[in-house]
Coordinates of C-alpha atoms in Angstrom, one line a residue:
X1 CA -29.6 -65.6 37.3
X2 CA -29.8 -62.3 39.0
X3 CA -29.4 -61.9 42.8
X4 CA -32.3 -62.6 44.9
X5 CA -34.0 -60.6 47.1
X6 CA -35.7 -61.4 50.7
X7 CA -39.1 -63.1 50.6
X8 CA -40.3 -60.0 52.6
X9 CA -38.7 -57.4 50.2
X10 CA -40.9 -59.3 47.2
X11 CA -43.7 -59.7 48.9
X12 CA -44.3 -56.2 49.0
X13 CA -42.9 -55.4 45.5
X14 CA -45.8 -57.6 44.5
X15 CA -48.6 -56.1 46.1
X16 CA -47.3 -52.5 46.6
X17 CA -49.9 -50.8 44.7
X18 CA -52.5 -52.7 47.3
X19 CA -50.3 -52.0 50.6
X20 CA -50.6 -48.3 49.1
X21 CA -54.4 -49.1 49.1
X22 CA -54.4 -50.6 52.6
X23 CA -52.2 -47.8 54.3
X24 CA -55.5 -45.1 52.6
X25 CA -58.2 -47.6 53.9
X26 CA -56.8 -47.5 57.3
X27 CA -56.4 -43.6 57.4
X28 CA -60.2 -43.5 56.0
X29 CA -61.3 -46.2 58.7
X30 CA -59.5 -43.9 61.5
X31 CA -61.0 -40.3 60.1
X32 CA -64.7 -42.4 59.2
X33 CA -64.7 -43.8 63.1
X34 CA -63.3 -40.6 64.6
X35 CA -66.9 -39.1 62.5
X36 CA -68.9 -42.0 63.8
X37 CA -68.3 -41.2 67.4
X38 CA -69.1 -37.8 66.9
X39 CA -72.2 -38.6 65.2
X40 CA -72.9 -40.8 68.1
X41 CA -72.1 -38.2 70.6
X42 CA -74.5 -35.9 68.7
X43 CA -77.7 -38.1 68.9
X44 CA -78.2 -37.7 64.8
X45 CA -79.4 -41.1 63.4
X46 CA -79.0 -40.1 59.7
X47 CA -75.3 -39.0 60.2
X48 CA -74.4 -42.1 62.6
X49 CA -76.3 -44.7 59.8
X50 CA -74.0 -43.0 57.2
X51 CA -70.7 -42.5 59.0
X52 CA -71.3 -46.3 60.3
X53 CA -71.9 -47.5 56.8
X54 CA -68.5 -45.4 55.4
X55 CA -66.5 -46.7 58.5
X56 CA -66.9 -50.5 57.6
X57 CA -66.7 -50.0 54.0
X58 CA -63.2 -48.8 54.3
X59 CA -62.4 -51.3 57.7
X60 CA -63.8 -54.3 55.7
X61 CA -61.5 -53.1 52.8
X62 CA -58.4 -53.2 55.0
X63 CA -59.1 -57.4 55.4
X64 CA -59.6 -57.7 51.9
X65 CA -56.7 -55.9 50.6
X66 CA -54.7 -57.4 52.9
X67 CA -56.0 -60.9 51.3
X68 CA -55.5 -60.0 47.9
X69 CA -51.8 -58.8 48.8
X70 CA -51.4 -62.8 50.1
X71 CA -52.9 -64.4 46.9
X72 CA -51.3 -62.4 44.6
X73 CA -47.7 -63.7 45.9
X74 CA -49.1 -67.1 46.1
X75 CA -49.7 -66.3 42.3
X76 CA -45.8 -64.5 42.4
X77 CA -44.5 -67.8 43.9
X78 CA -46.1 -70.2 41.2
X79 CA -45.6 -67.9 38.3
X80 CA -41.7 -67.6 39.6
X81 CA -41.7 -71.7 39.4
X82 CA -43.5 -71.9 36.1
X83 CA -41.1 -69.3 34.6
X84 CA -37.9 -71.1 36.1
X85 CA -38.8 -74.3 34.7
X86 CA -40.3 -73.6 31.3
X87 CA -38.7 -70.0 30.9
X88 CA -40.8 -67.3 29.6
X89 CA -44.2 -69.0 28.1
X90 CA -47.1 -67.2 26.6
X91 CA -49.4 -69.5 28.3
X92 CA -47.5 -68.7 31.6
X93 CA -47.9 -65.1 31.2
X94 CA -51.9 -65.1 29.6
X95 CA -52.8 -67.2 32.9
X96 CA -51.8 -64.1 35.1
X97 CA -53.1 -61.3 32.4
X98 CA -56.6 -60.9 34.4
X99 CA -55.5 -57.8 37.0
X100 CA -53.2 -55.4 37.2
X101 CA -52.2 -57.2 40.7
X102 CA -51.7 -60.4 38.8
X103 CA -49.3 -59.1 36.0
X104 CA -47.2 -57.5 38.8
X105 CA -46.7 -60.4 40.6
X106 CA -46.1 -62.1 37.4
X107 CA -43.5 -59.4 35.9
X108 CA -41.6 -59.4 39.6
X109 CA -41.3 -63.1 39.1
X110 CA -40.0 -62.8 35.7
X111 CA -38.0 -59.6 36.8
X112 CA -36.6 -61.9 39.8
X113 CA -35.4 -64.8 37.1
X114 CA -34.0 -62.0 34.4
X115 CA -36.7 -62.9 31.6
X116 CA -38.9 -59.1 32.7
X117 CA -38.2 -58.2 28.8
X118 CA -40.0 -60.6 27.8
X119 CA -43.2 -60.6 29.8
X120 CA -43.6 -56.8 29.6
X121 CA -43.3 -57.0 25.8
X122 CA -46.0 -59.7 25.7
X123 CA -48.0 -58.0 27.5
X124 CA -47.7 -54.9 25.7
X125 CA -48.3 -56.8 22.5
X126 CA -51.7 -58.0 23.9
X127 CA -52.7 -54.2 24.2
X128 CA -51.9 -54.0 28.0
X129 CA -51.1 -50.5 29.0
X130 CA -49.7 -49.0 32.2
X131 CA -53.2 -47.4 33.0
X132 CA -55.1 -50.7 33.0
X133 CA -55.7 -51.2 36.7
X134 CA -59.5 -52.4 36.7
X135 CA -59.6 -56.1 36.0
X136 CA -60.8 -57.1 33.1
X137 CA -63.3 -59.6 34.3
X138 CA -65.1 -56.7 36.0
X139 CA -66.0 -55.1 32.9
X140 CA -66.8 -58.6 31.3
X141 CA -68.9 -59.7 34.1
X142 CA -70.7 -57.3 36.0
X143 CA -71.9 -59.9 38.8
X144 CA -68.3 -60.9 39.1
X145 CA -69.2 -60.2 43.4
X146 CA -71.5 -63.5 42.9
X147 CA -69.0 -65.7 41.7
X148 CA -67.0 -68.5 43.1
X149 CA -64.0 -68.1 41.3
X150 CA -63.4 -64.6 42.1
X151 CA -63.7 -64.9 45.6
X152 CA -61.4 -67.8 45.4
X153 CA -58.5 -66.4 43.2
X154 CA -58.9 -62.7 44.5
X155 CA -58.5 -63.5 48.2
X156 CA -58.5 -66.7 49.0
X157 CA -55.6 -68.3 46.4
X158 CA -54.4 -71.5 48.1
X159 CA -50.8 -71.3 49.7
X160 CA -48.2 -72.2 47.4
X161 CA -44.9 -74.0 48.2
X162 CA -42.3 -72.9 46.0
X163 CA -40.3 -76.0 44.2
X164 CA -36.5 -74.5 44.6
X165 CA -34.6 -72.3 46.9
X166 CA -33.7 -69.2 44.7
X167 CA -31.6 -67.4 46.9
X168 CA -29.5 -70.7 47.8
X169 CA -29.2 -71.3 44.2
X170 CA -27.8 -67.9 43.7
X171 CA -25.0 -68.2 46.3
X172 CA -23.9 -71.5 45.5
X173 CA -23.4 -69.7 41.8
X174 CA -21.4 -66.9 43.2
X175 CA -19.1 -69.7 45.2

């Protein structure tokens, strides 16, 4: 088994796209907040409403991105345990195929276990391309926002306690 990174490093690797988006939403919120303050000072109701809506949109996304990143980290921990116990398994990989972020969680777990080539080949054989960022369920189900499964699986994934201490295992192998 390869040397295991710290959990914090894995956390940020799993959600690297999300945390890039988080930075953009923070910057947007700051810019929109300045514009909103200017519109309020000018007493311009249409612009105040426009900038208030823009600010709220980007500010709410800060929370959503943080929760999505936390949920993807739970996926990563679960996938890592599953791959460690069963080795590469198509059923496990298929469970995480729904979105780019879920695939990144599974790929990060597989990479840390030394089976990254297998999962990437599986996703390529399945027709997944590097630019497939939009989750497939959004295309299949346009009313996904009204589904409980979307909210629970995207932002409210339950805490997962890993079954193994991989860092301790690699330390004992090197001794």
